[in-house]
mmCIF file of C-alpha atoms in Angstrom:
data_model
loop_
_atom_site.group_PDB
_atom_site.id
_atom_site.type_symbol
_atom_site.label_atom_id
_atom_site.label_comp_id
_atom_site.label_asym_id
_atom_site.label_seq_id
_atom_site.Cartn_x
_atom_site.Cartn_y
_atom_site.Cartn_z
ATOM 1 C CA GLY A 1123 124.690 110.520 88.356
ATOM 2 C CA ALA A 1124 122.070 111.424 90.252
ATOM 3 C CA ASN A 1125 121.046 114.787 91.325
ATOM 4 C CA PRO A 1126 122.759 115.363 95.178
ATOM 5 C CA TRP A 1127 119.930 118.112 95.506
ATOM 6 C CA THR A 1128 116.894 115.996 94.653
ATOM 7 C CA ALA A 1129 116.265 115.016 98.083
ATOM 8 C CA CYS A 1130 116.560 118.703 99.554
ATOM 9 C CA HIS A 1131 113.958 120.538 98.914
ATOM 10 C CA VAL A 1132 112.230 120.292 102.671
ATOM 11 C CA SER A 1133 113.037 123.301 105.318
ATOM 12 C CA TYR A 1134 116.919 123.516 106.013
ATOM 13 C CA ALA A 1135 118.064 123.703 109.294
ATOM 14 C CA ASN A 1136 121.397 126.149 108.509
ATOM 15 C CA PRO A 1137 120.424 128.591 105.625
ATOM 16 C CA ARG A 1138 123.836 130.020 106.154
ATOM 17 C CA ASN A 1139 125.488 126.806 105.124
ATOM 18 C CA LEU A 1140 123.017 126.108 102.525
ATOM 19 C CA ALA A 1141 123.630 129.666 101.063
ATOM 20 C CA SER A 1142 127.185 129.661 100.717
ATOM 21 C CA GLY A 1143 127.653 125.900 99.876
ATOM 22 C CA THR A 1144 124.781 126.572 96.894
ATOM 23 C CA LEU A 1145 127.151 129.537 95.747
ATOM 24 C CA ARG A 1146 130.027 127.243 95.592
ATOM 25 C CA ARG A 1147 128.036 125.372 92.948
ATOM 26 C CA LEU A 1148 129.582 125.135 89.632
ATOM 27 C CA ASP A 1149 126.418 124.393 87.655
ATOM 28 C CA PRO A 1150 124.168 127.736 87.748
ATOM 29 C CA LYS A 1151 121.391 125.787 86.760
ATOM 30 C CA ILE A 1152 120.892 123.727 90.252
ATOM 31 C CA VAL A 1153 121.993 127.496 91.784
ATOM 32 C CA ALA A 1154 118.847 128.913 89.847
ATOM 33 C CA LYS A 1155 116.547 126.347 91.324
ATOM 34 C CA ARG A 1156 117.578 127.496 94.886
ATOM 35 C CA ARG A 1157 115.052 129.759 96.347
ATOM 36 C CA LEU A 1158 117.521 132.206 97.789
ATOM 37 C CA ARG A 1159 117.443 135.932 98.766
ATOM 38 C CA PHE A 1160 120.414 137.771 99.279
ATOM 39 C CA LEU A 1161 120.372 141.059 101.825
ATOM 40 C CA ALA A 1162 123.913 142.133 102.803
ATOM 41 C CA HIS A 1163 124.616 142.819 106.382
ATOM 42 C CA GLY A 1164 128.087 143.266 107.658
ATOM 43 C CA LEU A 1165 130.900 144.869 106.404
ATOM 44 C CA GLY A 1166 133.664 141.945 106.105
ATOM 45 C CA GLN A 1167 137.770 142.430 105.419
ATOM 46 C CA VAL A 1168 137.659 145.850 103.407
ATOM 47 C CA ASP A 1169 141.028 147.432 103.218
ATOM 48 C CA PRO A 1170 140.976 150.437 102.819
ATOM 49 C CA MET A 1171 137.934 151.061 104.499
ATOM 50 C CA PRO A 1172 135.499 152.849 101.815
ATOM 51 C CA ALA A 1173 133.655 154.646 104.006
ATOM 52 C CA GLU A 1174 133.974 156.243 107.935
ATOM 53 C CA SER A 1175 130.800 154.632 109.468
ATOM 54 C CA TYR A 1176 128.233 151.423 108.904
ATOM 55 C CA TRP A 1177 125.772 153.940 107.794
ATOM 56 C CA GLU A 1178 127.740 155.674 105.114
ATOM 57 C CA TRP A 1179 128.877 152.118 104.238
ATOM 58 C CA THR A 1180 125.249 151.168 103.763
ATOM 59 C CA ALA A 1181 124.805 154.203 101.605
ATOM 60 C CA ILE A 1182 127.501 153.372 99.463
ATOM 61 C CA LEU A 1183 125.872 149.834 98.800
ATOM 62 C CA ARG A 1184 122.495 150.887 97.943
ATOM 63 C CA ASP A 1185 124.117 153.205 95.285
ATOM 64 C CA TRP A 1186 125.856 149.743 94.114
ATOM 65 C CA GLY A 1187 122.576 148.324 93.769
ATOM 66 C CA ILE A 1188 123.101 145.369 96.115
ATOM 67 C CA PRO A 1189 119.780 144.913 98.330
ATOM 68 C CA LEU A 1190 119.954 145.772 102.449
ATOM 69 C CA PRO A 1191 116.933 144.979 104.690
ATOM 70 C CA LYS A 1192 114.548 147.873 104.926
ATOM 71 C CA GLU A 1193 114.326 148.139 108.576
ATOM 72 C CA VAL A 1194 117.209 150.386 108.936
ATOM 73 C CA TRP A 1195 117.527 153.536 110.588
ATOM 74 C CA HIS A 1196 120.131 156.147 111.339
ATOM 75 C CA VAL A 1197 119.789 157.169 114.922
ATOM 76 C CA ASN A 1198 121.917 159.411 117.401
ATOM 77 C CA THR A 1199 121.146 157.956 120.651
ATOM 78 C CA ILE A 1200 119.607 154.875 122.673
ATOM 79 C CA ASP A 1201 116.420 156.285 122.969
ATOM 80 C CA GLU A 1202 115.863 157.107 119.651
ATOM 81 C CA ALA A 1203 116.844 153.272 118.831
ATOM 82 C CA ILE A 1204 114.404 151.871 121.311
ATOM 83 C CA LYS A 1205 111.675 154.312 120.049
ATOM 84 C CA ASN A 1206 112.397 152.892 116.428
ATOM 85 C CA GLY A 1207 111.763 149.457 117.989
ATOM 86 C CA HIS A 1208 108.116 150.108 119.837
ATOM 87 C CA ASP A 1209 106.281 148.786 116.886
ATOM 88 C CA TYR A 1210 107.573 145.571 116.408
ATOM 89 C CA GLU A 1211 107.744 144.704 120.442
ATOM 90 C CA LYS A 1212 103.992 145.453 119.981
ATOM 91 C CA LYS A 1213 103.989 142.492 117.310
ATOM 92 C CA GLY A 1214 105.724 140.341 119.793
ATOM 93 C CA TYR A 1215 109.663 140.695 118.803
ATOM 94 C CA ARG A 1216 112.222 140.621 121.576
ATOM 95 C CA LEU A 1217 114.900 142.774 120.561
ATOM 96 C CA SER A 1218 118.590 142.471 121.404
ATOM 97 C CA TYR A 1219 120.631 146.376 120.760
ATOM 98 C CA ASP A 1220 123.660 146.034 119.550
ATOM 99 C CA MET A 1221 126.413 148.821 118.063
ATOM 100 C CA LEU A 1222 128.034 147.688 115.335
ATOM 101 C CA GLY A 1223 131.725 148.234 114.506
ATOM 102 C CA GLU A 1224 132.962 148.882 118.441
ATOM 103 C CA GLY A 1225 136.156 147.694 119.058
ATOM 104 C CA ALA A 1226 138.935 150.042 121.140
ATOM 105 C CA ARG A 1227 142.281 151.335 119.942
ATOM 106 C CA THR A 1228 143.054 153.009 122.808
ATOM 107 C CA ALA A 1229 142.379 153.328 126.293
ATOM 108 C CA GLU A 1230 140.016 156.372 126.841
ATOM 109 C CA ALA A 1231 138.036 154.468 123.276
ATOM 110 C CA ALA A 1232 137.553 151.563 125.742
ATOM 111 C CA ASP A 1233 136.351 153.813 128.679
ATOM 112 C CA ALA A 1234 134.310 155.404 126.799
ATOM 113 C CA TYR A 1235 132.313 152.133 124.832
ATOM 114 C CA PHE A 1236 131.926 150.869 128.717
ATOM 115 C CA GLU A 1237 130.194 153.901 129.510
ATOM 116 C CA SER A 1238 127.998 153.968 126.385
ATOM 117 C CA TYR A 1239 127.169 150.300 127.183
ATOM 118 C CA ALA A 1240 126.190 151.545 131.097
ATOM 119 C CA ASN A 1241 123.982 153.923 129.639
ATOM 120 C CA ALA A 1242 122.426 151.993 127.335
ATOM 121 C CA ILE A 1243 121.673 148.960 129.852
ATOM 122 C CA LYS A 1244 120.327 151.451 132.441
ATOM 123 C CA THR A 1245 118.122 153.269 129.293
ATOM 124 C CA ILE A 1246 117.059 149.685 128.116
ATOM 125 C CA GLY A 1247 116.279 148.270 131.803
ATOM 126 C CA ALA A 1248 113.762 151.652 132.566
ATOM 127 C CA THR A 1249 111.796 151.082 129.376
ATOM 128 C CA ALA A 1250 111.365 147.741 129.586
ATOM 129 C CA ASP A 1251 108.925 148.726 132.393
ATOM 130 C CA GLU A 1252 105.558 148.266 131.112
ATOM 131 C CA ALA A 1253 103.874 150.910 132.742
ATOM 132 C CA LYS A 1254 106.092 153.232 130.680
ATOM 133 C CA ARG A 1255 105.389 151.393 127.465
ATOM 134 C CA PRO A 1256 101.835 150.952 126.703
ATOM 135 C CA GLY A 1257 100.334 148.339 123.920
ATOM 136 C CA LEU A 1258 102.601 145.242 124.489
ATOM 137 C CA LEU A 1259 101.324 142.017 125.678
ATOM 138 C CA LYS A 1260 99.556 142.058 128.855
ATOM 139 C CA GLY A 1261 101.714 139.933 131.722
ATOM 140 C CA ARG A 1262 104.273 138.865 129.167
ATOM 141 C CA LEU A 1263 107.184 141.600 129.271
ATOM 142 C CA GLN A 1264 106.362 141.650 133.042
ATOM 143 C CA ALA A 1265 107.129 137.950 133.132
ATOM 144 C CA GLY A 1266 110.447 138.534 131.653
ATOM 145 C CA LYS A 1267 109.221 136.751 128.138
ATOM 146 C CA LEU A 1268 109.810 140.028 126.364
ATOM 147 C CA ARG A 1269 112.228 142.230 128.142
ATOM 148 C CA PRO A 1270 115.136 143.298 125.389
ATOM 149 C CA GLY A 1271 118.614 142.898 125.994
ATOM 150 C CA ILE A 1272 121.782 144.243 124.548
ATOM 151 C CA SER A 1273 125.017 142.627 122.834
ATOM 152 C CA VAL A 1274 128.552 143.788 123.804
ATOM 153 C CA LYS A 1275 131.893 143.046 122.401
ATOM 154 C CA LEU A 1276 134.996 142.079 124.711
ATOM 155 C CA SER A 1277 136.998 143.835 122.511
ATOM 156 C CA ALA A 1278 135.198 147.405 123.088
ATOM 157 C CA LEU A 1279 136.228 146.999 126.477
ATOM 158 C CA HIS A 1280 140.156 147.036 126.108
ATOM 159 C CA PRO A 1281 142.841 148.181 123.350
ATOM 160 C CA ARG A 1282 144.942 145.127 123.427
ATOM 161 C CA ASP A 1283 142.323 141.865 123.534
ATOM 162 C CA GLU A 1284 144.796 139.765 122.375
ATOM 163 C CA ALA A 1285 146.443 136.601 123.685
ATOM 164 C CA ARG A 1286 150.197 137.780 124.073
ATOM 165 C CA HIS A 1287 148.474 140.941 126.237
ATOM 166 C CA ALA A 1288 146.393 138.282 128.148
ATOM 167 C CA GLY A 1289 147.774 139.216 131.516
ATOM 168 C CA ASP A 1290 146.784 142.994 131.419
ATOM 169 C CA CYS A 1291 143.472 142.610 129.380
ATOM 170 C CA VAL A 1292 141.968 139.934 130.951
ATOM 171 C CA PRO A 1293 141.542 141.261 134.731
ATOM 172 C CA ALA A 1294 140.584 144.458 132.867
ATOM 173 C CA MET A 1295 138.201 142.852 130.981
ATOM 174 C CA SER A 1296 136.572 140.442 133.173
ATOM 175 C CA GLU A 1297 136.045 143.636 135.674
ATOM 176 C CA LYS A 1298 134.174 145.771 133.209
ATOM 177 C CA LEU A 1299 132.208 142.868 131.999
ATOM 178 C CA LEU A 1300 130.906 141.624 135.553
ATOM 179 C CA ALA A 1301 130.103 145.605 136.161
ATOM 180 C CA LEU A 1302 128.053 145.827 133.135
ATOM 181 C CA ALA A 1303 126.410 142.168 133.908
ATOM 182 C CA LYS A 1304 125.447 143.450 137.339
ATOM 183 C CA MET A 1305 124.013 146.287 135.918
ATOM 184 C CA ALA A 1306 122.244 144.031 133.366
ATOM 185 C CA ALA A 1307 121.000 141.389 136.322
ATOM 186 C CA GLN A 1308 119.507 144.708 137.952
ATOM 187 C CA HIS A 1309 117.279 145.451 135.208
ATOM 188 C CA ASN A 1310 116.856 141.869 134.533
ATOM 189 C CA ILE A 1311 117.319 142.703 130.585
ATOM 190 C CA ALA A 1312 119.490 140.328 128.585
ATOM 191 C CA MET A 1313 123.275 140.610 128.052
ATOM 192 C CA THR A 1314 124.893 138.833 124.736
ATOM 193 C CA VAL A 1315 128.706 138.579 124.719
ATOM 194 C CA ASP A 1316 129.474 139.031 121.172
ATOM 195 C CA ALA A 1317 131.403 136.792 119.103
ATOM 196 C CA GLU A 1318 135.061 138.249 118.277
ATOM 197 C CA GLU A 1319 137.626 136.615 116.123
ATOM 198 C CA VAL A 1320 138.668 132.588 116.273
ATOM 199 C CA ASP A 1321 142.049 133.559 117.411
ATOM 200 C CA ARG A 1322 140.431 135.100 120.273
ATOM 201 C CA LEU A 1323 138.661 132.678 121.585
ATOM 202 C CA GLU A 1324 140.444 131.363 124.343
ATOM 203 C CA THR A 1325 140.829 134.486 125.897
ATOM 204 C CA SER A 1326 137.319 135.421 125.597
ATOM 205 C CA LEU A 1327 136.652 132.338 127.585
ATOM 206 C CA LYS A 1328 138.889 132.725 129.965
ATOM 207 C CA ILE A 1329 136.818 136.147 130.949
ATOM 208 C CA ILE A 1330 133.423 134.826 130.346
ATOM 209 C CA GLY A 1331 133.732 131.506 132.620
ATOM 210 C CA PRO A 1332 134.329 133.372 136.229
ATOM 211 C CA VAL A 1333 131.722 136.339 135.182
ATOM 212 C CA MET A 1334 128.774 134.138 134.251
ATOM 213 C CA GLN A 1335 129.686 132.061 137.334
ATOM 214 C CA ASP A 1336 129.970 135.119 139.581
ATOM 215 C CA GLU A 1337 127.671 134.400 142.739
ATOM 216 C CA SER A 1338 126.940 138.008 142.878
ATOM 217 C CA LEU A 1339 124.613 137.674 139.489
ATOM 218 C CA GLY A 1340 122.026 135.914 141.891
ATOM 219 C CA ASP A 1341 119.710 133.908 139.678
ATOM 220 C CA TRP A 1342 119.443 136.124 136.999
ATOM 221 C CA GLU A 1343 119.295 134.159 133.826
ATOM 222 C CA GLY A 1344 120.312 136.351 131.380
ATOM 223 C CA PHE A 1345 123.960 135.966 130.211
ATOM 224 C CA GLY A 1346 124.667 134.967 126.688
ATOM 225 C CA LEU A 1347 127.161 133.975 124.298
ATOM 226 C CA ALA A 1348 127.020 134.399 120.687
ATOM 227 C CA ILE A 1349 128.925 131.274 118.858
ATOM 228 C CA GLN A 1350 130.051 131.112 115.356
ATOM 229 C CA ALA A 1351 128.103 128.049 114.434
ATOM 230 C CA TYR A 1352 130.554 127.358 111.282
ATOM 231 C CA SER A 1353 133.735 126.955 113.194
ATOM 232 C CA LYS A 1354 135.240 123.640 113.355
ATOM 233 C CA ARG A 1355 135.350 124.119 117.610
ATOM 234 C CA THR A 1356 131.630 124.986 117.945
ATOM 235 C CA LEU A 1357 130.630 121.708 119.225
ATOM 236 C CA ASP A 1358 133.201 121.161 121.632
ATOM 237 C CA LEU A 1359 132.330 124.986 122.681
ATOM 238 C CA ILE A 1360 129.113 124.242 123.457
ATOM 239 C CA ASP A 1361 130.213 121.734 125.909
ATOM 240 C CA ILE A 1362 132.513 123.659 127.446
ATOM 241 C CA LEU A 1363 129.536 126.530 127.787
ATOM 242 C CA ALA A 1364 127.272 123.999 129.247
ATOM 243 C CA ALA A 1365 129.960 122.648 131.729
ATOM 244 C CA MET A 1366 130.168 126.257 132.717
ATOM 245 C CA ALA A 1367 126.806 126.823 133.093
ATOM 246 C CA GLN A 1368 126.217 123.871 135.473
#
């Protein structure tokens, strides 16, 4: 029969689906024709975990011969992370800072993550001043086009981010998320709420909706939400978020 890949030699709109679809093919000759490169990024579901931190995990992957992105550094503070990003910003990149693997298991951990987010927002906002960061493209940073951002996870703000605990976690997480959003708005940087597990979507929307519509944020346009494009509910979710943003 006809080769189903004959007409597929143009740019692909969804590299992730292309890669996963290709890897599922049973014909290795077709797979071999795909110009794909693999770089490990996340941990996935591993039990028991073979490492205590993401950095230790990358070392294990390198020992196994699995390719990782070259731009991976180990830093201890947000200041060090921002310093490492300066060269990329000079080239015109807009960076978003993210703590990988955060998830509160206790109230104390949730408070610590909140303080870490708050400190990171203040630090990113302060260092986004063009006068303190010479070499960036004149005017564009000041106009907000190159201002960096931060990614936060709701599950880091409460130890019981679960539907059955919505009565407790939704108000508490909403309060913390709004406080972080106000800080980001004050510094005019972007803040993206990272995607959670699919079963937490309804709870997340109960938090995100009221926060993004809060009048105290004024005309700030930096609030964002990461969505999982491969979810069956993605198109409906986009419609819901578009309605919330009106």
